[in-house]
PDB file of N, CA and C in Angstrom:
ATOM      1  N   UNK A  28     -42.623  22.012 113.238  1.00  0.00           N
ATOM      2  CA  UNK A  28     -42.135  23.384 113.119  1.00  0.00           C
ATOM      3  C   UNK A  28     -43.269  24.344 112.818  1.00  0.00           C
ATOM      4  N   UNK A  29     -44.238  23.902 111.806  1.00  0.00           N
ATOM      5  CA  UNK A  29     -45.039  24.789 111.423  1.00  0.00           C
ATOM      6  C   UNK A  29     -46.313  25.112 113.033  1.00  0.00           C
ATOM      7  N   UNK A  30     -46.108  23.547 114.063  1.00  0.00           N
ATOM      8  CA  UNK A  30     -47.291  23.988 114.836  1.00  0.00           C
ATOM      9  C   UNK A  30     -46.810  25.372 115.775  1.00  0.00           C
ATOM     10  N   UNK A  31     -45.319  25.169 115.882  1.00  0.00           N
ATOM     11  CA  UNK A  31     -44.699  25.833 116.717  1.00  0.00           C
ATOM     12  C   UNK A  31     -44.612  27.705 116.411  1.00  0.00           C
ATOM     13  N   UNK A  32     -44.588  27.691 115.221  1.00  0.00           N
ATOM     14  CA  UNK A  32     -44.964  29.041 114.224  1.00  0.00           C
ATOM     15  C   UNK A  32     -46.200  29.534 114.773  1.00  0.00           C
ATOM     16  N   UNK A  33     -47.108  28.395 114.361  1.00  0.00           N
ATOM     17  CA  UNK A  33     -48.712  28.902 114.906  1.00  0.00           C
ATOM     18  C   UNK A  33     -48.860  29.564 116.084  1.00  0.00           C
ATOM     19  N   UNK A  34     -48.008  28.407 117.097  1.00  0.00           N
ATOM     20  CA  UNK A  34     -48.663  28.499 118.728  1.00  0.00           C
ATOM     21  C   UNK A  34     -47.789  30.567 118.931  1.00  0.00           C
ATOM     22  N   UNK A  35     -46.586  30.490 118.354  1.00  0.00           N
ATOM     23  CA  UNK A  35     -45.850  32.111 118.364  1.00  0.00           C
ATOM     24  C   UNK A  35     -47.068  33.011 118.066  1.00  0.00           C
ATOM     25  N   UNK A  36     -47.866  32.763 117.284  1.00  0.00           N
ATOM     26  CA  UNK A  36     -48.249  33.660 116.597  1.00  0.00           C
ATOM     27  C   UNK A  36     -49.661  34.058 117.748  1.00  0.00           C
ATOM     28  N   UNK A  37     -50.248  32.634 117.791  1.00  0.00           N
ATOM     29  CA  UNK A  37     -51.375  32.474 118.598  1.00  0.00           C
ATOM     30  C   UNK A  37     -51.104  33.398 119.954  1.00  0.00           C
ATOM     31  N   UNK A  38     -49.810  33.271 120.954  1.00  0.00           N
ATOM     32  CA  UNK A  38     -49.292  34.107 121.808  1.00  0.00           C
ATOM     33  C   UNK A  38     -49.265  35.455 121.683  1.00  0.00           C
ATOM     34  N   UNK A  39     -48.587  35.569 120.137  1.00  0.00           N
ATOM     35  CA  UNK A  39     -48.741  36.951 120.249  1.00  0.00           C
ATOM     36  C   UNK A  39     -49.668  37.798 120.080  1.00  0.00           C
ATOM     37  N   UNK A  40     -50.482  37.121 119.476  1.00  0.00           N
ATOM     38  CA  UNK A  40     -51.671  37.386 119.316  1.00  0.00           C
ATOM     39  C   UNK A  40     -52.601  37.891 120.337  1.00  0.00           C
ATOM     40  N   UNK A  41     -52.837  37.094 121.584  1.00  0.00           N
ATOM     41  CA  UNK A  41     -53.421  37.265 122.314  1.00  0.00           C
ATOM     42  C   UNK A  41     -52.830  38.252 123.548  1.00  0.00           C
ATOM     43  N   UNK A  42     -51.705  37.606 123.880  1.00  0.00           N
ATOM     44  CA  UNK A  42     -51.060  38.372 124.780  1.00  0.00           C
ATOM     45  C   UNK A  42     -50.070  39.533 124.412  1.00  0.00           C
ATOM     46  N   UNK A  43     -49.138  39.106 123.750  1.00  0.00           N
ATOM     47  CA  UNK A  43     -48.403  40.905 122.662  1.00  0.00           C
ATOM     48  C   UNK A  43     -49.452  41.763 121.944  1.00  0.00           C
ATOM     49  N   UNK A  44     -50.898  41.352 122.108  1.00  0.00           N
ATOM     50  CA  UNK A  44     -51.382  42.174 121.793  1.00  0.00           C
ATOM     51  C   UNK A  44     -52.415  43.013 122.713  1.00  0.00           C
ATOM     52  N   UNK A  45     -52.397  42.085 123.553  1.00  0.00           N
ATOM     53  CA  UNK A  45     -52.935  42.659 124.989  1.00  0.00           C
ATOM     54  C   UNK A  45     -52.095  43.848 125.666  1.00  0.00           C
ATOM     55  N   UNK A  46     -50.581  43.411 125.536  1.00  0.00           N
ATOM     56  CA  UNK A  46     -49.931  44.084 126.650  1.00  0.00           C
ATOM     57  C   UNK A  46     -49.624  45.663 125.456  1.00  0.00           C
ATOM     58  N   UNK A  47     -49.484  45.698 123.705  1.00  0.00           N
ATOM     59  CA  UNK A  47     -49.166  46.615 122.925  1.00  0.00           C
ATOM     60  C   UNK A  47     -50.619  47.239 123.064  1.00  0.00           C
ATOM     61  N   UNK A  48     -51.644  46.710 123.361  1.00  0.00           N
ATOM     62  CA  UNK A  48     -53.245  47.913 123.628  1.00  0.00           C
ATOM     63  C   UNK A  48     -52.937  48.719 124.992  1.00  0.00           C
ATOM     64  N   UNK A  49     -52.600  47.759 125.670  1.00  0.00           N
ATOM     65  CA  UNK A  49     -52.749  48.182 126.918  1.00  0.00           C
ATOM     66  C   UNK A  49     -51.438  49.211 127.094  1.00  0.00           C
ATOM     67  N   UNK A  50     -50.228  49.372 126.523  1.00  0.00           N
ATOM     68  CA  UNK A  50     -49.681  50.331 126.444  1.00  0.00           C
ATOM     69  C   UNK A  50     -50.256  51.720 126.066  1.00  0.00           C
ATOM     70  N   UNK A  51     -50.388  50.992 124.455  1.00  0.00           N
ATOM     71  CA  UNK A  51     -50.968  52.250 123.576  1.00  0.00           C
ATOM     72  C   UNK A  51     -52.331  53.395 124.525  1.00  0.00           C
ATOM     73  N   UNK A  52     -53.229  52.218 124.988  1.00  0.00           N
ATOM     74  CA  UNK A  52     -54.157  52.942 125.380  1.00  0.00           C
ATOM     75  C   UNK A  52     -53.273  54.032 126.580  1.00  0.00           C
ATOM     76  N   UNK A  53     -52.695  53.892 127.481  1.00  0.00           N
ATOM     77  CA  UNK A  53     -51.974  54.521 128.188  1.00  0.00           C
ATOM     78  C   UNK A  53     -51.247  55.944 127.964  1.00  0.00           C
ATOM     79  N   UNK A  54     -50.505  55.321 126.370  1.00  0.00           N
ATOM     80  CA  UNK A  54     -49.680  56.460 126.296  1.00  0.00           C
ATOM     81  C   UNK A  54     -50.809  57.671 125.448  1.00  0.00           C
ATOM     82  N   UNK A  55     -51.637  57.067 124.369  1.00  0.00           N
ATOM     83  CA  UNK A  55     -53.166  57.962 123.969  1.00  0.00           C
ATOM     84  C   UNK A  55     -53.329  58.900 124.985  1.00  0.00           C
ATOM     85  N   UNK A  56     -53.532  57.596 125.928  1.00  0.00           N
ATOM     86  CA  UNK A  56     -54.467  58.930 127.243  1.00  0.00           C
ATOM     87  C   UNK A  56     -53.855  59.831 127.907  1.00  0.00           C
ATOM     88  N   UNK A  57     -52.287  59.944 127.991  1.00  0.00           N
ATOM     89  CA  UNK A  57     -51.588  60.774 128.561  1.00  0.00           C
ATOM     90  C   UNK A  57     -51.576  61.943 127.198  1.00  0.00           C
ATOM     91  N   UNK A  58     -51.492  61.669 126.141  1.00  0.00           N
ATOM     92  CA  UNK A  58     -50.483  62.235 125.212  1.00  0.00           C
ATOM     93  C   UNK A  58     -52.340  63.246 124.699  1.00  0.00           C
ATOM     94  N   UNK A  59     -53.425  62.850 124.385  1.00  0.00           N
ATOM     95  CA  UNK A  59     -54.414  63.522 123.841  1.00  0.00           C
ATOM     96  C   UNK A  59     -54.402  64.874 124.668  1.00  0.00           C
ATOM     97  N   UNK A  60     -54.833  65.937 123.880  1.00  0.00           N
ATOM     98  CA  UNK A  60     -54.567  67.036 124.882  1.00  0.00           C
ATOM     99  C   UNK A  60     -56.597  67.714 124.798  1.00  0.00           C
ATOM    100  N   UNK A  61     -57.138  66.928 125.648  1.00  0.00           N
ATOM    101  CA  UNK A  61     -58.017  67.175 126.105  1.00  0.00           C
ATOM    102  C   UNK A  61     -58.069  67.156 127.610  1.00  0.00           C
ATOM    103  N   UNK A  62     -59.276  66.922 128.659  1.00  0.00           N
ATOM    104  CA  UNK A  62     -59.276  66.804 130.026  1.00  0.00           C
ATOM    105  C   UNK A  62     -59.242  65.183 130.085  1.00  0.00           C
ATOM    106  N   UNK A  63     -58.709  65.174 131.709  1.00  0.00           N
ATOM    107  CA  UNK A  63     -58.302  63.320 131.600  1.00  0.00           C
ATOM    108  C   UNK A  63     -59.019  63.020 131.213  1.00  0.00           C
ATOM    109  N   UNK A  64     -60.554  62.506 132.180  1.00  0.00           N
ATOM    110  CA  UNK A  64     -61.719  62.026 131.770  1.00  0.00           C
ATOM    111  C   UNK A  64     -61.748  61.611 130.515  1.00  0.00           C
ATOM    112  N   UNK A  65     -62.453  62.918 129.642  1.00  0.00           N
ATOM    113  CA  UNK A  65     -62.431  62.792 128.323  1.00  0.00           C
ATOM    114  C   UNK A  65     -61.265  61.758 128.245  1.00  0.00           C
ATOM    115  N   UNK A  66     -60.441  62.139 128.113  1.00  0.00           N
ATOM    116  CA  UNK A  66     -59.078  61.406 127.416  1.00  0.00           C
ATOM    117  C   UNK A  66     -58.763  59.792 127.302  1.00  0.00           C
ATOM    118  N   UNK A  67     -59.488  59.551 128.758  1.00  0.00           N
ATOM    119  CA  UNK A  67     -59.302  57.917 129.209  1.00  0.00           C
ATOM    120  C   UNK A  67     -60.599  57.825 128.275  1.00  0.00           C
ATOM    121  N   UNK A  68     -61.557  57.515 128.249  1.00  0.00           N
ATOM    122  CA  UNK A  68     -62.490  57.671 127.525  1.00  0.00           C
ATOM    123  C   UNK A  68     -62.267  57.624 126.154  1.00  0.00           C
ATOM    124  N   UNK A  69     -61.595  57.836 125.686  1.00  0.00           N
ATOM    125  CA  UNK A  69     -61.197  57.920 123.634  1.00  0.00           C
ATOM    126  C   UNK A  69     -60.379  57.212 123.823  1.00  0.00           C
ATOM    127  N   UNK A  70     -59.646  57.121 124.618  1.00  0.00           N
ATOM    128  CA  UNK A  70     -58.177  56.448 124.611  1.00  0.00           C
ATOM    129  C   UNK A  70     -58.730  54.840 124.508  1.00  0.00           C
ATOM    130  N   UNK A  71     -59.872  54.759 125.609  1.00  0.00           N
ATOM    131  CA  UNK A  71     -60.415  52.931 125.777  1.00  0.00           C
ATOM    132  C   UNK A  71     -61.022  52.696 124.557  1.00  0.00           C
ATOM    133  N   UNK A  72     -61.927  53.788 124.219  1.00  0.00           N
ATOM    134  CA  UNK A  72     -62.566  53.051 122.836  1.00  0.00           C
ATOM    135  C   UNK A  72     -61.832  52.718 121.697  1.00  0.00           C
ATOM    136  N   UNK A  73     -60.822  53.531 121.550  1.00  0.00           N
ATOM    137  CA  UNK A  73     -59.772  53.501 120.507  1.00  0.00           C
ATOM    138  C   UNK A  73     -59.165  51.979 121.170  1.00  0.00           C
ATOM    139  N   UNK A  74     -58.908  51.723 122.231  1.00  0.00           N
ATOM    140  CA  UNK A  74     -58.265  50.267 122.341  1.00  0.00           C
ATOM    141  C   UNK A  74     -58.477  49.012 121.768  1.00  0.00           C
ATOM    142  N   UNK A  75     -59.835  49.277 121.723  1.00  0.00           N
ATOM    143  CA  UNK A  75     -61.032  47.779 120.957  1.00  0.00           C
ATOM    144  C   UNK A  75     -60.488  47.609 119.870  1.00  0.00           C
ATOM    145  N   UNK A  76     -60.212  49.090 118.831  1.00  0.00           N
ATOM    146  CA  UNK A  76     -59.440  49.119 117.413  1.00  0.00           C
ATOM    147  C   UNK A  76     -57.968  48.289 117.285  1.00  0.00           C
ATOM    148  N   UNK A  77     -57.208  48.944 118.332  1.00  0.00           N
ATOM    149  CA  UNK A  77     -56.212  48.870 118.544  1.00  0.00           C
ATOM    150  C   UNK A  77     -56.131  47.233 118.271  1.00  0.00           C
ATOM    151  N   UNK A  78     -56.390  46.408 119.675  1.00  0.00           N
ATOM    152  CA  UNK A  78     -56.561  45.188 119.829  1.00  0.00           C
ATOM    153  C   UNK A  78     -56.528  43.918 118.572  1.00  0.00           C
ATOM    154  N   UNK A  79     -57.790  44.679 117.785  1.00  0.00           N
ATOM    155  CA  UNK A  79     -58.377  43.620 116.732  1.00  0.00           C
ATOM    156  C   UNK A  79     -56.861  43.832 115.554  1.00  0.00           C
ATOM    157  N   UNK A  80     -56.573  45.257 115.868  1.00  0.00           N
ATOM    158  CA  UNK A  80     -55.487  45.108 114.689  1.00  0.00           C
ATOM    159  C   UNK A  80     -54.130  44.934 115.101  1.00  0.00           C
ATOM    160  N   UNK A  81     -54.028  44.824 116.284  1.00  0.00           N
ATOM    161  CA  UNK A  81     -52.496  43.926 116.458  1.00  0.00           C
ATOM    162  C   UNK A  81     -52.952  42.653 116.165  1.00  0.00           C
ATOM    163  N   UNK A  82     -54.544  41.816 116.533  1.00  0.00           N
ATOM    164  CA  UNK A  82     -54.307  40.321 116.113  1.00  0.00           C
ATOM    165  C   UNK A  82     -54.127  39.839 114.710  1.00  0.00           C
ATOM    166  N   UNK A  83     -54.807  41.201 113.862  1.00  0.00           N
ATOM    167  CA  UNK A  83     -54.494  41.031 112.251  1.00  0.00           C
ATOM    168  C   UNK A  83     -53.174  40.570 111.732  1.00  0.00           C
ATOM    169  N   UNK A  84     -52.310  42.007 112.620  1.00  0.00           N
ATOM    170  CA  UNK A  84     -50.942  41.944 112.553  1.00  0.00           C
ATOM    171  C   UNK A  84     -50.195  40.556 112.573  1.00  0.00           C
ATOM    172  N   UNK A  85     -50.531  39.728 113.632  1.00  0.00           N
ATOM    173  CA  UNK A  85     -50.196  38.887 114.051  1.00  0.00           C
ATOM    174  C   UNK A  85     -50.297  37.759 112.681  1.00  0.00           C
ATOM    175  N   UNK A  86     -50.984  37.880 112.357  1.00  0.00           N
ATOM    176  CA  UNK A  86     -51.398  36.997 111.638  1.00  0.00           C
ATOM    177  C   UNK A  86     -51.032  37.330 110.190  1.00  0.00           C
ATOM    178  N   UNK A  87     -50.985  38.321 110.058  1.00  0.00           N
ATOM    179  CA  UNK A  87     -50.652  38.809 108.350  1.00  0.00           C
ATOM    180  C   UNK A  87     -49.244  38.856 108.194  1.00  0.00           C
ATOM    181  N   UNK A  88     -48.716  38.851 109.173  1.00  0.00           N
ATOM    182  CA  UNK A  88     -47.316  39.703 109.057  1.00  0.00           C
ATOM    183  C   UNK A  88     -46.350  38.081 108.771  1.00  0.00           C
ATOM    184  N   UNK A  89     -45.743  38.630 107.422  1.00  0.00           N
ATOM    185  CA  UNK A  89     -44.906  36.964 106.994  1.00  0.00           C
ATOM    186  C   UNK A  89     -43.909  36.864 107.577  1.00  0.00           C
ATOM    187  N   UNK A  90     -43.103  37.657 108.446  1.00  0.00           N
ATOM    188  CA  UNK A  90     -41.661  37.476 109.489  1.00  0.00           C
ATOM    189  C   UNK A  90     -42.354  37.012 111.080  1.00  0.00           C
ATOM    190  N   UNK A  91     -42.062  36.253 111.376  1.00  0.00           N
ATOM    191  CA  UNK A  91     -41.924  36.057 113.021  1.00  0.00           C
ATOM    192  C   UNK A  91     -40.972  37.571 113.762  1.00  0.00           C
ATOM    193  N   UNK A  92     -40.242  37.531 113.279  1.00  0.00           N
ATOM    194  CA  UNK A  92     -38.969  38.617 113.534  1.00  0.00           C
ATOM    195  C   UNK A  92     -39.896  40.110 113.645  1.00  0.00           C
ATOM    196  N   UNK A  93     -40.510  40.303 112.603  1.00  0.00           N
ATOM    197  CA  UNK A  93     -41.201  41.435 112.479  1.00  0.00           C
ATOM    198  C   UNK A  93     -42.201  41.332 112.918  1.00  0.00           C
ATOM    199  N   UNK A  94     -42.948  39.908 113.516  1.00  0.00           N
ATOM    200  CA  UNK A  94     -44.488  40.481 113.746  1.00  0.00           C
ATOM    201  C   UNK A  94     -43.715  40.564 115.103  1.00  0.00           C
ATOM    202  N   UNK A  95     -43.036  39.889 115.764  1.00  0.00           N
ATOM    203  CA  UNK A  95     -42.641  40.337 117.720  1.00  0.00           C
ATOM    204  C   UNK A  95     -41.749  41.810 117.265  1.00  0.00           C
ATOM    205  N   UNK A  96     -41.424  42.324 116.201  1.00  0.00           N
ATOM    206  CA  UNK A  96     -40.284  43.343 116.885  1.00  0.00           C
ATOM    207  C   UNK A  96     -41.752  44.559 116.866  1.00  0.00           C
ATOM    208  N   UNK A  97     -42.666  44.436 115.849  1.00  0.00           N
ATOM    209  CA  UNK A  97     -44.338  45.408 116.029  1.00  0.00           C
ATOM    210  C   UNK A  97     -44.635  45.466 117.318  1.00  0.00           C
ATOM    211  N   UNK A  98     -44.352  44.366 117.936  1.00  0.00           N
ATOM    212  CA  UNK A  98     -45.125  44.151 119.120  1.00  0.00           C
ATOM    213  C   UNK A  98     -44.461  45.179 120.165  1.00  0.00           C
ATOM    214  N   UNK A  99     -43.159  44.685 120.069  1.00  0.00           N
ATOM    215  CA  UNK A  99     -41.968  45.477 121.009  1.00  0.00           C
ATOM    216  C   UNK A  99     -42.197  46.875 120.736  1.00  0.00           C
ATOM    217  N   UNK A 100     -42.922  47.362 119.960  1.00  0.00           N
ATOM    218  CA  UNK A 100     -43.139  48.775 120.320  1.00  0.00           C
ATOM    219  C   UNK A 100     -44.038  49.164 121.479  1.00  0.00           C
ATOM    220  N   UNK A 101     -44.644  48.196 122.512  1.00  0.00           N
ATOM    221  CA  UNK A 101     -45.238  48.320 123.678  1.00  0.00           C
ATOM    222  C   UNK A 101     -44.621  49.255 124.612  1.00  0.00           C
ATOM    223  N   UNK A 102     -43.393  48.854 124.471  1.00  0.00           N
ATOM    224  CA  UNK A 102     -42.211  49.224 125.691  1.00  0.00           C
ATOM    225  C   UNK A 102     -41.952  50.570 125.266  1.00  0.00           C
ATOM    226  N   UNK A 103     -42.135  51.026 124.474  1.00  0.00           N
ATOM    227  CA  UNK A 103     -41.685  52.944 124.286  1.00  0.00           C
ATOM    228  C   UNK A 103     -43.072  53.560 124.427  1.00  0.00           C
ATOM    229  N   UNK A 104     -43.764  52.589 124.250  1.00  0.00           N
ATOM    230  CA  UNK A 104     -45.564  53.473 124.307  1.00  0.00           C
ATOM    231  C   UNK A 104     -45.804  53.107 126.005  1.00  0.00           C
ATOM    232  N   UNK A 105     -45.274  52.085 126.537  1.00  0.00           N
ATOM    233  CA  UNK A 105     -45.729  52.145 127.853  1.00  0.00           C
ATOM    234  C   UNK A 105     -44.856  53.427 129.014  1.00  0.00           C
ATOM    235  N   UNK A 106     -43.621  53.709 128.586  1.00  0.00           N
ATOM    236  CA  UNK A 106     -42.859  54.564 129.213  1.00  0.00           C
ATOM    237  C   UNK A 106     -43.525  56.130 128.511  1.00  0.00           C
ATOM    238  N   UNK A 107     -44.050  56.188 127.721  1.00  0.00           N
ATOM    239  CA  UNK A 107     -44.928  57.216 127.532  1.00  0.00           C
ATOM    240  C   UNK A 107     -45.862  57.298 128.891  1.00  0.00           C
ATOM    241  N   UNK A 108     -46.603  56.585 128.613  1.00  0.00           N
ATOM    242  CA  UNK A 108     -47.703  56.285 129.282  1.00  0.00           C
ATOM    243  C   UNK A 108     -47.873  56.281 130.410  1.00  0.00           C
ATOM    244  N   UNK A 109     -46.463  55.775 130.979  1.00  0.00           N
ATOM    245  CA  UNK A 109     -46.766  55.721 132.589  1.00  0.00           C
ATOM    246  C   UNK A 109     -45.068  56.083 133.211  1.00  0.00           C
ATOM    247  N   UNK A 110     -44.981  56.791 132.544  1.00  0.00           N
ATOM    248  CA  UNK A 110     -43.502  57.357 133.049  1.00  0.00           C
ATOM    249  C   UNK A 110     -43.850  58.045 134.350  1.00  0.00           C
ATOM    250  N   UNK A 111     -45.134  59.380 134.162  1.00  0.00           N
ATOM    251  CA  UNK A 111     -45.385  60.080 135.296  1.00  0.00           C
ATOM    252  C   UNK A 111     -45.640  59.600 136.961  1.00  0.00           C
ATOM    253  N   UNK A 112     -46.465  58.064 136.622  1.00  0.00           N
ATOM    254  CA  UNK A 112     -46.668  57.240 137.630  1.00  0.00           C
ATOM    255  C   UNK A 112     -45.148  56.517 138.125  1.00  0.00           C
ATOM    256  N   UNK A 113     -44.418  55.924 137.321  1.00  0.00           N
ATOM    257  CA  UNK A 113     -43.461  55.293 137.553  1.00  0.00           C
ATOM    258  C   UNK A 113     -42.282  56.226 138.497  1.00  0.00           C
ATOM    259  N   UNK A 114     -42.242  57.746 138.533  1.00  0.00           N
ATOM    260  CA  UNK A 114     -41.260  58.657 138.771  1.00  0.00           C
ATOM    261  C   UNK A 114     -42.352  59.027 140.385  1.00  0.00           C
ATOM    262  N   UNK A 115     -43.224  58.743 140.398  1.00  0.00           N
ATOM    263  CA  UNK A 115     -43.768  59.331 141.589  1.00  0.00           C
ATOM    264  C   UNK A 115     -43.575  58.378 142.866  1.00  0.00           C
ATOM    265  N   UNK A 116     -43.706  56.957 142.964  1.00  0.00           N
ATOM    266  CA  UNK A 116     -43.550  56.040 143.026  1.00  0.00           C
ATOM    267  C   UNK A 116     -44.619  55.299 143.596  1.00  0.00           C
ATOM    268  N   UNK A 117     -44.886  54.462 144.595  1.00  0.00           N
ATOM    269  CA  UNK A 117     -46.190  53.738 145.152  1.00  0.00           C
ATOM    270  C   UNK A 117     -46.323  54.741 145.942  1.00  0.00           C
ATOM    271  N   UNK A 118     -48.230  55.032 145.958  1.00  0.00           N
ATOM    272  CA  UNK A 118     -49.014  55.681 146.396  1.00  0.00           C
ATOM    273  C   UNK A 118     -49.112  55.156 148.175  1.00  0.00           C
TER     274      UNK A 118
END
């Protein structure tokens, strides 16, 4: 039981925290009210931050329940993020 805890955590770790940067950075870069450029630009460096501290998360956080429902905040930061693309549709 306990390896099975780990391997959750190890997942989310790597990948819930991949896909909650890779939101965040998204919805940053839409939402900063500078020029894109600029914007993508702060938005990526800020990701590196981002990253290291969802794996903290992952790891500090004493609920399973709570460290995936942190995570699940991907999904409101990614519809930030890429709502504008999603409504336009394939290029």
């Amino acid at each position: 039981m306990k390896g099975a805890m780990t391997l959750s955590r190890v997942l989310a770790a790597v990948f819930g925290g991949y896909l909650f940067t890779y939101a965040f950075t998204a919805a940053l870069a839409r939402l900063l009210p500078m020029a894109p450029g600029d914007a993508m630009i702060v938005a990526t460096l800020a990701s590196f931050l981002i990253y290291a501290l969802a794996i903290l998360w992952a790891f500090a956080c004493k609920s399973l329940w709570r460290m995936w429902g942190g995570l699940a905040l991907a999904l409101p930061l990614a519809l930030v993020g890429f709502w504008p693309q999603l409504m336009r549709g394939p290029a």
